[in-house]
CSV table of C-alpha atoms in Angstrom, one decimal:
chain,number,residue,atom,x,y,z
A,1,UNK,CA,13.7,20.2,23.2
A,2,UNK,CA,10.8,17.8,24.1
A,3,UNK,CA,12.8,17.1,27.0
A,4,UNK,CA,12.3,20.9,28.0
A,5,UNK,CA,8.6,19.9,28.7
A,6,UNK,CA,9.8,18.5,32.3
A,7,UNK,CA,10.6,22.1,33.3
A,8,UNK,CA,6.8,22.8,32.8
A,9,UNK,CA,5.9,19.6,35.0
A,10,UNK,CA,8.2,20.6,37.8
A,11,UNK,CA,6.9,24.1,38.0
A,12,UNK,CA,3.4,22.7,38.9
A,13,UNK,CA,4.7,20.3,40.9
A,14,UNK,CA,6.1,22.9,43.2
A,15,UNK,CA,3.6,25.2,43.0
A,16,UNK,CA,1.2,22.4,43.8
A,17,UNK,CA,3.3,21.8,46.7
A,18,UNK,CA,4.4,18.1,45.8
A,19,UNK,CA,7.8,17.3,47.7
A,20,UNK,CA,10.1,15.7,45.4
A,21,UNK,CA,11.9,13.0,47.2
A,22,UNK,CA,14.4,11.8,44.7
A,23,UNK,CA,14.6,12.6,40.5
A,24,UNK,CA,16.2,10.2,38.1
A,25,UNK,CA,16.5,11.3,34.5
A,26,UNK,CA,18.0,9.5,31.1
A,27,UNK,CA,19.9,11.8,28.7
A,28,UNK,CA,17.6,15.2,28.4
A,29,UNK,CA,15.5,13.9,31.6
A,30,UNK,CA,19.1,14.1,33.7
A,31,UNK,CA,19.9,16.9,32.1
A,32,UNK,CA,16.9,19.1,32.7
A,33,UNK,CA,16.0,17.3,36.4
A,34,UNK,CA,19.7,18.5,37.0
A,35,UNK,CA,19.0,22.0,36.0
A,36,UNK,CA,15.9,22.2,37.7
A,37,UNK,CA,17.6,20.8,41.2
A,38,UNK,CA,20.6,23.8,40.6
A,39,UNK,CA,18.0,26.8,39.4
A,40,UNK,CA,14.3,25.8,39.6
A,41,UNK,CA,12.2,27.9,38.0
A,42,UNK,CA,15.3,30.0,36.5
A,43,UNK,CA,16.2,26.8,34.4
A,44,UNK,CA,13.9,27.9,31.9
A,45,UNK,CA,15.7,31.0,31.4
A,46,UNK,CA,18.9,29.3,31.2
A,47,UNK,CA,17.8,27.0,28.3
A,48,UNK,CA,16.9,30.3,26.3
A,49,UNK,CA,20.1,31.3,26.9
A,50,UNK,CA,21.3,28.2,25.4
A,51,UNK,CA,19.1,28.7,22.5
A,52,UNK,CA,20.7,32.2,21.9
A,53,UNK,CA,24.0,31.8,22.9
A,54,UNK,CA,25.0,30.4,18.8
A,55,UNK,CA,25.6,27.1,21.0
A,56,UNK,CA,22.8,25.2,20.0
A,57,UNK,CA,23.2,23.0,16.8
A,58,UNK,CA,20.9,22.2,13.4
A,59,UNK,CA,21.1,18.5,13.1
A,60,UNK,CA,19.2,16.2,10.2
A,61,UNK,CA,16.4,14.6,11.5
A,62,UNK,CA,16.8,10.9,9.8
A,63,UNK,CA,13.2,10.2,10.3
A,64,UNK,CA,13.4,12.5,7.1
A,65,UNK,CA,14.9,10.5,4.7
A,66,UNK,CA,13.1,9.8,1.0
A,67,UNK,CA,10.5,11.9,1.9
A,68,UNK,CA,9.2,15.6,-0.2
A,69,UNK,CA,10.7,16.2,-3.3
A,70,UNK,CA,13.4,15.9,-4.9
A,71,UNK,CA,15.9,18.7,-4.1
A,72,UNK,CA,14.6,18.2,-0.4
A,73,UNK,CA,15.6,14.2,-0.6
A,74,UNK,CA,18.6,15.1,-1.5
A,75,UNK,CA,19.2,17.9,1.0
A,76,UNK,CA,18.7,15.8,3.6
A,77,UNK,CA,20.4,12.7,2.4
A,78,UNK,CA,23.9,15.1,1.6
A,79,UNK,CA,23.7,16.4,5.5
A,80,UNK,CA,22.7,12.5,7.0
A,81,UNK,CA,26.4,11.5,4.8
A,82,UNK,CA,27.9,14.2,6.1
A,83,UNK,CA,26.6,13.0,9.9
A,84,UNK,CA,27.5,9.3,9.1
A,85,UNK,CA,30.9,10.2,7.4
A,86,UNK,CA,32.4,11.8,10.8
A,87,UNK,CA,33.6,9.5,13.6
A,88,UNK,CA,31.8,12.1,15.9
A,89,UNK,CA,30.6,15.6,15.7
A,90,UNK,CA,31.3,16.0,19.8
A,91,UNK,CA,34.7,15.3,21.6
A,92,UNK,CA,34.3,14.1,25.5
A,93,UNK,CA,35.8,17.6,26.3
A,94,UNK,CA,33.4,19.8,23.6
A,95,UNK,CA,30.6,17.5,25.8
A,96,UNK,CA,31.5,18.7,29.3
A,97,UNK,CA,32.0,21.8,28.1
A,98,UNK,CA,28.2,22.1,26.9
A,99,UNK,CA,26.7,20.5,29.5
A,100,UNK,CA,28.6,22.7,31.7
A,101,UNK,CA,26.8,25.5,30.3
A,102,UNK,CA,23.7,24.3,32.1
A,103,UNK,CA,25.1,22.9,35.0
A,104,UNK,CA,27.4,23.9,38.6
A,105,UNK,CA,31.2,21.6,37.8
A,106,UNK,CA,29.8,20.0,41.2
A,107,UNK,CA,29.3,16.3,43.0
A,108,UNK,CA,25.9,15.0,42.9
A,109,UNK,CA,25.4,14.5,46.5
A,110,UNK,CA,25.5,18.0,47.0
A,111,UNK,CA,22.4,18.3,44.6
A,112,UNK,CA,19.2,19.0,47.4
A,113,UNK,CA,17.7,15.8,47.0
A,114,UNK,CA,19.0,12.7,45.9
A,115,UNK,CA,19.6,11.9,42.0
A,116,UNK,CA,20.4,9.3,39.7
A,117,UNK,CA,21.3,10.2,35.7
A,118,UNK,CA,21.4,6.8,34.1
A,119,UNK,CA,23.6,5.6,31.1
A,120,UNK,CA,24.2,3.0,29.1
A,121,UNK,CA,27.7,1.0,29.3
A,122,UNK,CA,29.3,1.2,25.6
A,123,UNK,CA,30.9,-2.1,25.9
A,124,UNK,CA,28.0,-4.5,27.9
A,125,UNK,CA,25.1,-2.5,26.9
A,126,UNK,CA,24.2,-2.5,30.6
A,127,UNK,CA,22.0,0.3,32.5
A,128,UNK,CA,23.9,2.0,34.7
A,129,UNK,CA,23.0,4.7,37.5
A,130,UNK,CA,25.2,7.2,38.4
A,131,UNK,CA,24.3,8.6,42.0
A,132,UNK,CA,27.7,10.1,43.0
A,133,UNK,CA,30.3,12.0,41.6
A,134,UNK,CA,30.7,14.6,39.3
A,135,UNK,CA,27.3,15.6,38.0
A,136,UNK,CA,28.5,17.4,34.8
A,137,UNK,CA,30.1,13.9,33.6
A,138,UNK,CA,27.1,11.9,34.8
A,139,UNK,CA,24.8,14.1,32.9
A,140,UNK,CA,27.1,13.8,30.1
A,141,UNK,CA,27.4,10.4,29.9
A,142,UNK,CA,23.7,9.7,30.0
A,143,UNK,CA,23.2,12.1,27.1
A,144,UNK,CA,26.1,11.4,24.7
A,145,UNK,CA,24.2,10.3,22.0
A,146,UNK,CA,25.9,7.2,20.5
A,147,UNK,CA,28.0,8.2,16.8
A,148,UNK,CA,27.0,11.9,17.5
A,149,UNK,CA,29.1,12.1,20.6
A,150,UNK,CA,32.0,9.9,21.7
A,151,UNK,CA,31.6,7.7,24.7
A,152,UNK,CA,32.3,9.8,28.0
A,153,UNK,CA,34.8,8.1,30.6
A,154,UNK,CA,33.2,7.4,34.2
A,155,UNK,CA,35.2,5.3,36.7
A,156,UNK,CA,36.7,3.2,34.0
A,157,UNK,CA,33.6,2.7,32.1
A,158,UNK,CA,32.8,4.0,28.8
A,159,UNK,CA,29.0,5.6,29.0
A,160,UNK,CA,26.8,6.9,26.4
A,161,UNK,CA,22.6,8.3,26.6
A,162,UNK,CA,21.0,6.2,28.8
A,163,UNK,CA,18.0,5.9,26.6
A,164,UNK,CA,19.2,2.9,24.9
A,165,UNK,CA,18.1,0.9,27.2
A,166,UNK,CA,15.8,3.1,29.7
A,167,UNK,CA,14.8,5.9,28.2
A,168,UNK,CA,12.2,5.8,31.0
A,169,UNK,CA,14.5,5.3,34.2
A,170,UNK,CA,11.4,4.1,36.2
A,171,UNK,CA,13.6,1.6,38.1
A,172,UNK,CA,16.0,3.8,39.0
A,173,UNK,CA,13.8,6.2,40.7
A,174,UNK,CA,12.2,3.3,42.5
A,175,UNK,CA,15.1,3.1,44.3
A,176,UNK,CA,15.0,6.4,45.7
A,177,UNK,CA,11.3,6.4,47.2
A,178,UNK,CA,7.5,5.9,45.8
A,179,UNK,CA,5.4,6.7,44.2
A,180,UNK,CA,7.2,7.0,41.2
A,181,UNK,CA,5.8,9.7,38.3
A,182,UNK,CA,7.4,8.9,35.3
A,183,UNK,CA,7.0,12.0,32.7
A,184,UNK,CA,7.4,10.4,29.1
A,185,UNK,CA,8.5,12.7,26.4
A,186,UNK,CA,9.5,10.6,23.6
A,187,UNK,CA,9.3,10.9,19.7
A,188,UNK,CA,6.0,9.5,18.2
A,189,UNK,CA,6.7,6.8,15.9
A,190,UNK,CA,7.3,7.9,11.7
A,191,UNK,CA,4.4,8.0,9.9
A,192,UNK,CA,5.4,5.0,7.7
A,193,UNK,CA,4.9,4.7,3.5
A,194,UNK,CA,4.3,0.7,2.7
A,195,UNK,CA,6.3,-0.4,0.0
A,196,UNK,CA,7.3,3.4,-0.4
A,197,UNK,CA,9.8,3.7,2.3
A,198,UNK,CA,13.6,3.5,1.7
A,199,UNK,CA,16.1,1.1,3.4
A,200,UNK,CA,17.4,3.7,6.1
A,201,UNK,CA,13.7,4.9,6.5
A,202,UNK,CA,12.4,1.4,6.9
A,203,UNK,CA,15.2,0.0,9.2
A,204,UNK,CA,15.2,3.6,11.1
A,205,UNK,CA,11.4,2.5,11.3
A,206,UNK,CA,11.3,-0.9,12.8
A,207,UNK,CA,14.0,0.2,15.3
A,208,UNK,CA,11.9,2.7,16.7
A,209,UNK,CA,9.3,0.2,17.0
A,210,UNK,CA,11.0,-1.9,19.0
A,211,UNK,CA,11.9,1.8,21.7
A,212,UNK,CA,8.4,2.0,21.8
A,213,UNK,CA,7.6,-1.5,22.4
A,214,UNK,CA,10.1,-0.7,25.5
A,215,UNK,CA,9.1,2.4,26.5
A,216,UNK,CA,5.7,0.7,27.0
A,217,UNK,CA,7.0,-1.9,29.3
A,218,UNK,CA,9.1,0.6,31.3
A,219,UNK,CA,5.4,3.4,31.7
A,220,UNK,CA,3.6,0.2,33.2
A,221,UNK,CA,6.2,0.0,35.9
A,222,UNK,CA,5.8,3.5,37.2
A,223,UNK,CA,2.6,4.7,39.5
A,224,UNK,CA,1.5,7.6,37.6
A,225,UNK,CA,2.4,9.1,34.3
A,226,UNK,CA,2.8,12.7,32.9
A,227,UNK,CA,2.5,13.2,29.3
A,228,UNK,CA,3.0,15.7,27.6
A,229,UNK,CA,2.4,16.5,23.7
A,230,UNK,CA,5.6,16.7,22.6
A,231,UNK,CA,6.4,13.9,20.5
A,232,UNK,CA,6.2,15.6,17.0
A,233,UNK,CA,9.0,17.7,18.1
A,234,UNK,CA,12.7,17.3,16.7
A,235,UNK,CA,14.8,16.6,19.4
A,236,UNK,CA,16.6,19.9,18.1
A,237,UNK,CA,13.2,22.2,17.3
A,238,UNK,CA,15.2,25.1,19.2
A,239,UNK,CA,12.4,27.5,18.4
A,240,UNK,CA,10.3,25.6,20.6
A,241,UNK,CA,11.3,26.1,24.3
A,242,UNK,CA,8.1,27.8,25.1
A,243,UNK,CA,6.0,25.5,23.3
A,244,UNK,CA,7.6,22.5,25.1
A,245,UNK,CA,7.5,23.9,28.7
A,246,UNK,CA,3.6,25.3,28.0
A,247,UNK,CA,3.3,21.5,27.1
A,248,UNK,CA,4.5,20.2,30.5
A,249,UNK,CA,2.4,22.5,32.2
A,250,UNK,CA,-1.0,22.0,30.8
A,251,UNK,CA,-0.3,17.7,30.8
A,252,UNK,CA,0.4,18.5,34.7
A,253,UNK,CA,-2.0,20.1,35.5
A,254,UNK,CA,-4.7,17.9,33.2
A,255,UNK,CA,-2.9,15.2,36.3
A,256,UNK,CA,-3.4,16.5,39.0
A,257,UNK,CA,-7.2,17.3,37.5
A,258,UNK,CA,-7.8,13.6,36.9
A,259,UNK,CA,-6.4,12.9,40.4
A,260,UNK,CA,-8.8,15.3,42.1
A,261,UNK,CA,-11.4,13.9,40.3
A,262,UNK,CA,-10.6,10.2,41.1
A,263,UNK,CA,-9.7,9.1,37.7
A,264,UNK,CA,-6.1,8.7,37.5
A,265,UNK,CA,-5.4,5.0,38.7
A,266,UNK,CA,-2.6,4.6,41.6
């Protein structure tokens, strides 16, 4: 859902005019760049639809853990077990078949402008872009969350969500053009507890950390930066699509302000 917000971005791109030479997106950034390329301003629509359709799933946020009382610690700790007990709550098929909800079964090259969805090899951990092909398994692939969806095959390679090692694909939209506009969208970092905070808290913690610590090196590569406030969002808040894309909208347009104004650094 926070990854909605780039629908709201790309509507006042367009309606500023702003030609879009090339679009890379990790995991929900392929996935909504994608469905903006297919419907443009009708993606939004189709997202609701998603939301509606009984398609869309409740899913423990872990950030959660030893926190409120004690019924709700143990709520959440009984549906994380459940989570970590399963070898995967998505086959590769049920995958495609969700992402093919959104998207046209159709080769990326046949998108209007050039894109890249970028993924994470399971086995190497390398980045990998994915430019040609089917765009319904290269969207897949960059989003398959690793544990919550098996590993989706691409030319031999086992892929998983992208964001494990760019969440912000800066260098893969370098390659098709500048300036690059990176639109960041990430979770904010747990408000943490000293001494209070369980093991899986703590460790779920630091790791995030260390994605910030990332995400910060990968936003100083890029020319200009969109943010919009989104971070407090669940990735599955499904009540908020309007909130999200109202988001993306007023951080664009707060932008393109800055930039009329001579404030927003090249």
């Amino acid at each position: 859902m926070r990854g909605v917000a780039h629908l709201g971005v790309l509507e006042v791109l367009a309606a500023k005019g702003v030609e879009v030479v090339g679009m890379a997106g990790t995991s929900s950034g392929a996935l909504l760049g994608a469905l903006w390329l297919t419907l443009g301003p009708g993606a939004v629509e189709r997202v609701r639809a998603f939301v509606t359709s009984g398609r869309a799933r409740s899913m423990p946020d872990f950030h959660e853990l030893g926190q409120g009382s004690l019924w709700q610690r143990a709520k959440i700790t009984l549906r994380v077990v459940h989570v970590l007990l399963r070898r995967s709550l998505l086959s590769e098929a049920q995958m495609l078949d969700y992402v093919r909800f959104f998207l046209p079964d159709e080769p990326i090259e046949a998108l209007a402008v050039p894109f890249v969805a970028v993924a994470t090899d399971t086995l190497t951990g390398e980045e990998v872009w994915l430019s040609r092909g089917s765009l319904v398994r290269a969207v897949a692939a960059s989003s398959a969350m690793p544990g919550l969806v098996n590993p989706i095959a691409v030319d031999g390679r086992f892929l998983q969500d992208g964001g494990a090692v760019a969440e912000i694909p800066v260098r893969a939209a370098r390659s098709l053009g500048a300036p690059v506009l990176a639109v960041e969208v990430s979770e904010g970092l747990p408000v943490g507890h000293p001494g209070k905070d369980g093991v899986a808290r703590a460790m779920l913690r630091a790791a995030a950390m260390g994605w910030q610590a990332l995400r910060g090196r990968l936003l100083a590569e890029a020319d200009f930066v969109i943010a919009p406030k989104v971070n407090h969002l669940h990735w599955a808040d499904y009540h908020a699509v309007d909130e999200a894309v109202r988001a993306g909208r007023e951080a664009a347009e707060a932008f393109f302000s800055r930039l009329g104004s001579g404030t927003e650094a090249a």
